[in-house]
Tab-separated table of C-alpha atoms and ligand atoms in Angstrom:
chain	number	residue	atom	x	y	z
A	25	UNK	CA	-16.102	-6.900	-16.240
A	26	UNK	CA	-14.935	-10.661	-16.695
A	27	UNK	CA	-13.725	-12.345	-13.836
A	28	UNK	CA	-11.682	-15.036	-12.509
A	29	UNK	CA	-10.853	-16.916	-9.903
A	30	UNK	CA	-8.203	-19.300	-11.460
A	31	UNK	CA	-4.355	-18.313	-12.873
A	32	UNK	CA	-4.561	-20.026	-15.859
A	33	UNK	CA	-8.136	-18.529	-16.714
A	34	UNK	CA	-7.062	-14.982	-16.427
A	35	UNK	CA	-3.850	-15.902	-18.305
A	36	UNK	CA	-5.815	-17.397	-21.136
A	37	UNK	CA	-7.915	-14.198	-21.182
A	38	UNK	CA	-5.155	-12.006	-20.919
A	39	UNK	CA	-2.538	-13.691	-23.781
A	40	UNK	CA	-5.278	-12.810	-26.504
A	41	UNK	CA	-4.737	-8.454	-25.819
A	42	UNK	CA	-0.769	-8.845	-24.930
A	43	UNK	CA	-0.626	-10.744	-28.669
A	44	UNK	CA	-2.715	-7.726	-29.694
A	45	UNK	CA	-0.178	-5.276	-28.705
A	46	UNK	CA	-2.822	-3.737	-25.835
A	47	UNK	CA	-1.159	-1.877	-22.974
A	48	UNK	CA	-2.017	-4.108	-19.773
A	49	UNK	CA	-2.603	-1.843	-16.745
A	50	UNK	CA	-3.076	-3.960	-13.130
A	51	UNK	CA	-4.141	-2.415	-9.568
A	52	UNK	CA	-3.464	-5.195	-6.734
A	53	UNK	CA	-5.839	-4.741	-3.871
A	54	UNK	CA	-6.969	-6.489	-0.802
A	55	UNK	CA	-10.859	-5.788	-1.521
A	56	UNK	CA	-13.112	-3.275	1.085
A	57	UNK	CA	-12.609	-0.983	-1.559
A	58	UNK	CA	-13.010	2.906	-1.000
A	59	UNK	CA	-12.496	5.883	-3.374
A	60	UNK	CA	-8.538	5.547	-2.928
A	61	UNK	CA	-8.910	1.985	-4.733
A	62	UNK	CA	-11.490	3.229	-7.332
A	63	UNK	CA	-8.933	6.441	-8.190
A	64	UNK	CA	-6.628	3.840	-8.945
A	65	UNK	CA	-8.632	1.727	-11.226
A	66	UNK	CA	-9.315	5.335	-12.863
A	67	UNK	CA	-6.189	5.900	-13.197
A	68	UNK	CA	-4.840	2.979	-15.355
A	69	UNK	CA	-8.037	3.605	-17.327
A	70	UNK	CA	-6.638	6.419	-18.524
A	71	UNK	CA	-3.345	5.059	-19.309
A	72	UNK	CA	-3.783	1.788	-20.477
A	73	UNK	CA	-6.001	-0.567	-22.906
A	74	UNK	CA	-6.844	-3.059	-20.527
A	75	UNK	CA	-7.455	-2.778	-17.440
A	76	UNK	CA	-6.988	-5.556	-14.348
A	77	UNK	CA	-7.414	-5.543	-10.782
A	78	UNK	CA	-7.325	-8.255	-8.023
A	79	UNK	CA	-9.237	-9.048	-4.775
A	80	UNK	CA	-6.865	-11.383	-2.640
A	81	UNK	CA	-6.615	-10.851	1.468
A	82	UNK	CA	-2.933	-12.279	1.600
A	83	UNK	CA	-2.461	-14.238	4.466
A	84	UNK	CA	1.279	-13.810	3.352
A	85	UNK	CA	1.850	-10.426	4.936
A	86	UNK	CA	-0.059	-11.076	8.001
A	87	UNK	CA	1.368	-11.261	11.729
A	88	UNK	CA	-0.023	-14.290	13.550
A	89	UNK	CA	-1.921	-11.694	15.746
A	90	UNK	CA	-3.097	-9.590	13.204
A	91	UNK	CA	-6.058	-9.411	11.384
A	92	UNK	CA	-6.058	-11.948	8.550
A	93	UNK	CA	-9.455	-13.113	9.836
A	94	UNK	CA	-11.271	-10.237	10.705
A	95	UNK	CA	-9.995	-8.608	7.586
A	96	UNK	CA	-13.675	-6.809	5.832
A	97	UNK	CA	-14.025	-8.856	3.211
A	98	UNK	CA	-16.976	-7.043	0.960
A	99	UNK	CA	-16.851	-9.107	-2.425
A	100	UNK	CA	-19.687	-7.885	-3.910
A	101	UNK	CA	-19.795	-4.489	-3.447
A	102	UNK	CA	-16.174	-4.472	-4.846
A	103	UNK	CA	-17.133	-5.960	-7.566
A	104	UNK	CA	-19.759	-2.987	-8.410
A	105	UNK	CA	-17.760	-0.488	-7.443
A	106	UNK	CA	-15.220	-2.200	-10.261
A	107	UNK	CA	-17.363	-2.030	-12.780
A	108	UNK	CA	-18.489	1.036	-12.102
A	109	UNK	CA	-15.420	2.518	-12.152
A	110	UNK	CA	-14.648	0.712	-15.595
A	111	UNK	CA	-12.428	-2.053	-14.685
A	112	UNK	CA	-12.059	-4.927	-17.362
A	113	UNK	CA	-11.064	-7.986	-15.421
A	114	UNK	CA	-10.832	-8.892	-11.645
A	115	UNK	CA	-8.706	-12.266	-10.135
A	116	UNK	CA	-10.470	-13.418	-7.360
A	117	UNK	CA	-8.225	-16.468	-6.431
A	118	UNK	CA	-8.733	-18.913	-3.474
A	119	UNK	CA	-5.470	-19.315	-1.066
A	120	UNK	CA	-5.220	-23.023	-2.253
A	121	UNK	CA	-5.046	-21.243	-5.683
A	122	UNK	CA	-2.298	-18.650	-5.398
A	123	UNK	CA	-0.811	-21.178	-2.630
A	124	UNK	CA	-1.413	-24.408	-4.221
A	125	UNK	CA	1.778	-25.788	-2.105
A	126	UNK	CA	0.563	-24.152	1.363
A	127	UNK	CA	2.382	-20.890	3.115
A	128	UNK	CA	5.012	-22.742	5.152
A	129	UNK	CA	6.845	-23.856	1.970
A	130	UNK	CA	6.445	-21.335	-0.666
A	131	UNK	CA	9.210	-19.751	-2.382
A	132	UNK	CA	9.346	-16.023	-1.518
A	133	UNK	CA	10.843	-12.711	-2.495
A	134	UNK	CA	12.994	-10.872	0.231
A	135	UNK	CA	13.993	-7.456	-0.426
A	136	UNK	CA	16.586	-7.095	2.143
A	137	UNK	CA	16.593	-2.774	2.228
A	138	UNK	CA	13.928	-1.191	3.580
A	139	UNK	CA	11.914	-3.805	4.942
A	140	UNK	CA	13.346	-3.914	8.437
A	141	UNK	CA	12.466	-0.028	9.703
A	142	UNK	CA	9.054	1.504	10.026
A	143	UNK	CA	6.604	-0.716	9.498
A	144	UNK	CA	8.240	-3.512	9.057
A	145	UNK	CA	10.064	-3.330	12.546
A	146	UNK	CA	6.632	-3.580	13.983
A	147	UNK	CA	5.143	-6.193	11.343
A	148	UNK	CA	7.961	-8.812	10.999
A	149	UNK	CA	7.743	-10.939	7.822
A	150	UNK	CA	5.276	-8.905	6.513
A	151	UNK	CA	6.931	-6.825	3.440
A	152	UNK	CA	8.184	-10.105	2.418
A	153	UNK	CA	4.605	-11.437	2.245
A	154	UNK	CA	3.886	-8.165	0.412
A	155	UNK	CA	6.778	-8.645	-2.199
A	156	UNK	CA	6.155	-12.245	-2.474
A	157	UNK	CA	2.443	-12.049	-3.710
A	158	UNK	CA	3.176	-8.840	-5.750
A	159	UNK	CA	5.412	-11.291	-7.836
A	160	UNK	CA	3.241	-13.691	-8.074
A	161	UNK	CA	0.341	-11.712	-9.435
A	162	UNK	CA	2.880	-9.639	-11.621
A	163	UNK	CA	3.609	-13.180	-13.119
A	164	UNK	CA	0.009	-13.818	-13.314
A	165	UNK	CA	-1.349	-10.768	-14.708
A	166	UNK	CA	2.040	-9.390	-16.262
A	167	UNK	CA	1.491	-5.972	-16.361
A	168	UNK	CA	3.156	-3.491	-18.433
A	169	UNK	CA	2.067	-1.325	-15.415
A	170	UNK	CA	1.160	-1.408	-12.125
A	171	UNK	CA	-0.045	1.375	-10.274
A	172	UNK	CA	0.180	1.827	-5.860
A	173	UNK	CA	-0.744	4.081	-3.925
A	174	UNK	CA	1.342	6.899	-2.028
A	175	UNK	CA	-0.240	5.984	1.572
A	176	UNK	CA	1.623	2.631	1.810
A	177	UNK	CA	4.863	4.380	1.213
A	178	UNK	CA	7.049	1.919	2.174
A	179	UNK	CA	5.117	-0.647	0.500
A	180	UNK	CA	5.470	1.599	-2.688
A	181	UNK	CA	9.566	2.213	-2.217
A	182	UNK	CA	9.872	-1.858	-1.742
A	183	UNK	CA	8.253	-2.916	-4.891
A	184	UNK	CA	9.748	-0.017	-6.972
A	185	UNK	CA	13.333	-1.274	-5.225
A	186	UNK	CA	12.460	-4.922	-5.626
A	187	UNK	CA	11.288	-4.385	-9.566
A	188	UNK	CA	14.554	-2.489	-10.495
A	189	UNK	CA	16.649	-5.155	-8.457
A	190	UNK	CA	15.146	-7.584	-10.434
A	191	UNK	CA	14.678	-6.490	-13.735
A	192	UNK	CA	11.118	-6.676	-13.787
A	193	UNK	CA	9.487	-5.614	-17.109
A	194	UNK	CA	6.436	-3.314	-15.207
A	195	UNK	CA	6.401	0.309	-14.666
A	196	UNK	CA	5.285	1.366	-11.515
A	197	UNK	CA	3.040	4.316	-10.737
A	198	UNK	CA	2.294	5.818	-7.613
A	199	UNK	CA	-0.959	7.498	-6.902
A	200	UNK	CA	-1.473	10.202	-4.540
A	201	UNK	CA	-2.943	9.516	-1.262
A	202	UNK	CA	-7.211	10.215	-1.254
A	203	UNK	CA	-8.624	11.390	2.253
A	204	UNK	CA	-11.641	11.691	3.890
A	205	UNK	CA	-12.996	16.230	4.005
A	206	UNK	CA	-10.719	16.191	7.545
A	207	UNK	CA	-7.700	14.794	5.535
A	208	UNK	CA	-7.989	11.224	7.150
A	209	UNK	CA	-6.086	8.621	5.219
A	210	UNK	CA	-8.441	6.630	3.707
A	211	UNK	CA	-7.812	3.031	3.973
A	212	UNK	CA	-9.570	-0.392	4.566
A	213	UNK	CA	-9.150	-0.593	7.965
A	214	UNK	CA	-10.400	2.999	9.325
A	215	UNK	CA	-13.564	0.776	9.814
A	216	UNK	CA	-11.709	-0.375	13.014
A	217	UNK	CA	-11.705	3.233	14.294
A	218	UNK	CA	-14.714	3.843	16.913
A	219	UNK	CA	-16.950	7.175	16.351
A	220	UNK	CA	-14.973	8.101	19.822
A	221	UNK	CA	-12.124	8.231	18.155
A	222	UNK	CA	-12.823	9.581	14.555
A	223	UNK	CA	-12.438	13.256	15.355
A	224	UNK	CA	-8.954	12.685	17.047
A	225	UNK	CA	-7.187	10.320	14.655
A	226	UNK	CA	-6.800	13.215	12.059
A	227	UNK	CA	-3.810	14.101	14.572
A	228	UNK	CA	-1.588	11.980	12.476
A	229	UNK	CA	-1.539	13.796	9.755
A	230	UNK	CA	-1.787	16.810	11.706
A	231	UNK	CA	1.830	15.571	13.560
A	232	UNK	CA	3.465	14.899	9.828
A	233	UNK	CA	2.628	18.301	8.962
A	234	UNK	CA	3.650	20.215	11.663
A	235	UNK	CA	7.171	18.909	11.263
A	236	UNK	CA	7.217	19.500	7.760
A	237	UNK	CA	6.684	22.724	9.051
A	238	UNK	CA	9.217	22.466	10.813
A	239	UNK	CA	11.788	21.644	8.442
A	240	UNK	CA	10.459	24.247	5.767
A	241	UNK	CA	11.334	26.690	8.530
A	242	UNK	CA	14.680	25.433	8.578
A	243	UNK	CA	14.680	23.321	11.490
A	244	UNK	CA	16.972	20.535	11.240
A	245	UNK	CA	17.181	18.633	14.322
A	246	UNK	CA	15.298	15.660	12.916
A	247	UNK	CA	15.252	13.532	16.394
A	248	UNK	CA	13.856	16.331	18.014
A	249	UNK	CA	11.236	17.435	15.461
A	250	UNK	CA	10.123	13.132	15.824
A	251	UNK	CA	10.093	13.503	19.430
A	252	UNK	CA	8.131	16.334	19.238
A	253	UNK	CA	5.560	14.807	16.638
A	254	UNK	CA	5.238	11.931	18.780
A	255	UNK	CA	4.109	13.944	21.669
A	256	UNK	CA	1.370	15.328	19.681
A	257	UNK	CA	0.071	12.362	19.020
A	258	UNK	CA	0.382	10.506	22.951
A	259	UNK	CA	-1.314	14.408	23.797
A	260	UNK	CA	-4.081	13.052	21.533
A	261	UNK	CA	-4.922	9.815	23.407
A	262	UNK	CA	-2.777	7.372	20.612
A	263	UNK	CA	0.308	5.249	21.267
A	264	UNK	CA	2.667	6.032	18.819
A	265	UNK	CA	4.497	3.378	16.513
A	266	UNK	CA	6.648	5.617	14.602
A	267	UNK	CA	7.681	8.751	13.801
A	268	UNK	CA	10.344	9.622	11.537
A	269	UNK	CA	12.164	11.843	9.368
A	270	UNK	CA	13.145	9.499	6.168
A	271	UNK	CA	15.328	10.415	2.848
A	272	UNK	CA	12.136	9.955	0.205
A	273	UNK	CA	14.211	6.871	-1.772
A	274	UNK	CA	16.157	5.478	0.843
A	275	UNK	CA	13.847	5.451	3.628
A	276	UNK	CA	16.992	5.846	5.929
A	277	UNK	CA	17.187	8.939	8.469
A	278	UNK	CA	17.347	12.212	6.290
A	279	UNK	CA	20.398	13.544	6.536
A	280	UNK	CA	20.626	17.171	7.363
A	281	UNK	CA	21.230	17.907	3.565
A	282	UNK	CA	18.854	15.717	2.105
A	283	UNK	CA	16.436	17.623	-0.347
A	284	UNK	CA	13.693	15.182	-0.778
A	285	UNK	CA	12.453	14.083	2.801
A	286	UNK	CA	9.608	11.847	3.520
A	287	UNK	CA	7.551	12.097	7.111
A	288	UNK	CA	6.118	8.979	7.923
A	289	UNK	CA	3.958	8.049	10.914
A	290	UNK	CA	2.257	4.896	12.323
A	291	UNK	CA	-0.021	5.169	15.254
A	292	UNK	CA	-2.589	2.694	17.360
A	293	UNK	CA	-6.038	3.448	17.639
A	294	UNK	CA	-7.773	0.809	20.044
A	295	UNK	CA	-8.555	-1.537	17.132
A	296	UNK	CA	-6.243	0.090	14.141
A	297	UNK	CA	-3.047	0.854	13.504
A	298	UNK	CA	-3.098	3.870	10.948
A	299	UNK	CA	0.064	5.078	8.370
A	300	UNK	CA	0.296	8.500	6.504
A	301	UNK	CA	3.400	10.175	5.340
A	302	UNK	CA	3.770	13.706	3.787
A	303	UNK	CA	7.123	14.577	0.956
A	304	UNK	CA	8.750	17.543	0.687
A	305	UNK	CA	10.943	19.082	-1.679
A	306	UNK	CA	13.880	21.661	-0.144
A	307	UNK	CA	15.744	23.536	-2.322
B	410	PAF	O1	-1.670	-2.655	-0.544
B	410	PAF	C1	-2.303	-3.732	-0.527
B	410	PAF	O2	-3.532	-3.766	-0.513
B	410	PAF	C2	-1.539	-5.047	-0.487
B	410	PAF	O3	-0.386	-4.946	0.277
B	410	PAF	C3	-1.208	-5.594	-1.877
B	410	PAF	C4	-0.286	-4.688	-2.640
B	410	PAF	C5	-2.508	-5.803	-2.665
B	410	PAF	C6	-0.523	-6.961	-1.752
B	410	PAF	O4	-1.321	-7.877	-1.086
C-alpha cells in the first residue's frame, strides 16, 4: 500500500492507472477503523482495479461541542488493517492540506434537501461539512466509484442526491450495515459507550425493528408507531434524538402508501450519540 499525505502526490500516482483505463474504486473514512470499514475496502476490491481509501477526521462536519478533538485517531493500526485487507493507496492529508485557505473561508457544497431533518436538525452545519469534503476528495481521488455505508443513511441519501444534482461522474455504492453478534451498529464511536451501558444500547435497533414490525402488520399510524419506539428506548435508560418513519429516497415522513420506508433512530448514550436505520419493502 503506497501512501500519501499530499493532493498532488496521490494525483500524480493516480493519473498513471486512469490513463491506463483501470477502474478507480475510493472508500472515504475518518480512520478507527473496524470490520464495517475493512468490508468496504473488500468490497471495491472486488469491483475495481485500484483501490483507494482516505484517513481524514474532518473538522468540517463537526459541531463546536462535538468531538473533533477527542475523535480516536488510530493511524497505524489503520494502516495494517488497510493493507491487510488489500487496499492500494491511502491519503492521509494534514487540515492545512485539504484546507490550505483555513475553514472559515472555504468554498462549500450545500445540498439544501435532506440535510435539515434527522441528524442534521441536531448537528447543524454538519452534512454540509460532510458534502463539502466528499467533493473535495472526489476531486482528489476521482473515483469512478465510491462506495458508503448503509448505517450513515442520511449521509448515504445526501451524497447520492448531491452527485446526481451535480452531475458527478462517480457511482455510488452502498454497503450494508456490519454489527457486532448482538446486532450493535458498529461504528467508530461505540468506544464512547461504557461496559454499563453495552448490553442496553442494542435497544436501538431493537426499537427500529419493532416498528417495522409494526408496519409489516399493517399498522399505519406512523406518529404513533415513533412515539411508541421512542418509549422503548427512554424505558431503556437513553434520551432519544429521533425516531422516525422516513420514505427510503426522500427521507420525508412516509406517507401511508409509501412502499419503500426507512426507520431511522438516533439516541444518547452518556458519551455517544448512536444511528441505525432498518428498510423495508411493502408490497
Ligand atoms: O462517514 C464518514 O466517515 C465521513 O462522514 C466521511 C464520508 C469520510 C466524510 O468525512
Amino acid at each position: 500500500m503506497r501512501i500519501f499525505h499530499t493532493v498532488s502526490g496521490l494525483r500524480d500516482a493516480l493519473t498513471v492507472h486512469r490513463r491506463g483505463g483501470l477502474r478507480i474504486g475510493f472508500v472515504p473514512t475518518m480512520g478507527n477503523l473496524h470490520d464495517g470499514h475493512i468490508a468496504l475496502v473488500k468490497q471495491a476490491r472486488e469491483t475495481c482495479d485500484i483501490v483507494v481509501c482516505s484517513i481524514f477526521v474532518n473538522a468540517l462536519q463537526f459541531g463546536l461541542n462535538e468531538d473533533w478533538d477527542k475523535y480516536p485517531r488510530t493511524y497505524e493500526t489503520d494502516c495494517g488493517k488497510l493493507r491487510d485487507a488489500g487496499c492500494d493507496y491511502l491519503f492521509h492529508p494534514e487540515d492545512r492540506e485539504m484546507y490550505p485557505n483555513g475553514l472559515d473561508t472555504q468554498s462549500r457544497v450545500i445540498c439544501p434537501t435532506m440535510t435539515d431533518v434527522l441528524c442534521g436538525a441536531s448537528r447543524p452545519g454538519h452534512f454540509e461539512g460532510v458534502t463539502t469534503v466528499v467533493t473535495k476528495l472526489f476531486n482528489i481521488v476521482q473515483p469512478d466509484e465510491a462506495i458508503f455505508g448503509i448505517k450513515d443513511y442520511q449521509q448515504l441519501a445526501v451524497i447520492r442526491r448531491m452527485v446526481e444534482d451535480l452531475c458527478m461522474p462517480v457511482e455510488i455504492t452502498a454497503a450494508e450495515i456490519h454489527r457486532e453478534p448482538d446486532g450493535l451498529a458498529m461504528s467508530s464511536r461505540n468506544s464512547y459507550i461504557t461496559a454499563e451501558e453495552r448490553p442496553k444500547v442494542v435497544v436501538l435497533k431493537q426499537s427500529l425493528e419493532w416498528v417495522a414490525e409494526q408496519i409489516k402488520a399493517g399498522q399505519r399510524n406512523f406518529s404513533e408507531l415513533e412515539t411508541a419506539g421512542k418509549r422503548r428506548i427512554t424505558e431503556a435508560g437513553f434520551k432519544t434524538d429521533y425516531l422516525t418513519v422516513s420514505n427510503s429516497k426522500t427521507l420525508n415522513p412516509a406517507a401511508e402508501d409509501d412502499k419503500e420506508i426507512t426507520i431511522l433512530g438516533a439516541m444518547y448514550t452518556g458519551g455517544a450519540r448512536l444511528i441505525d436505520n432498518l428498510s423495508i419493502k411493502l408490497k
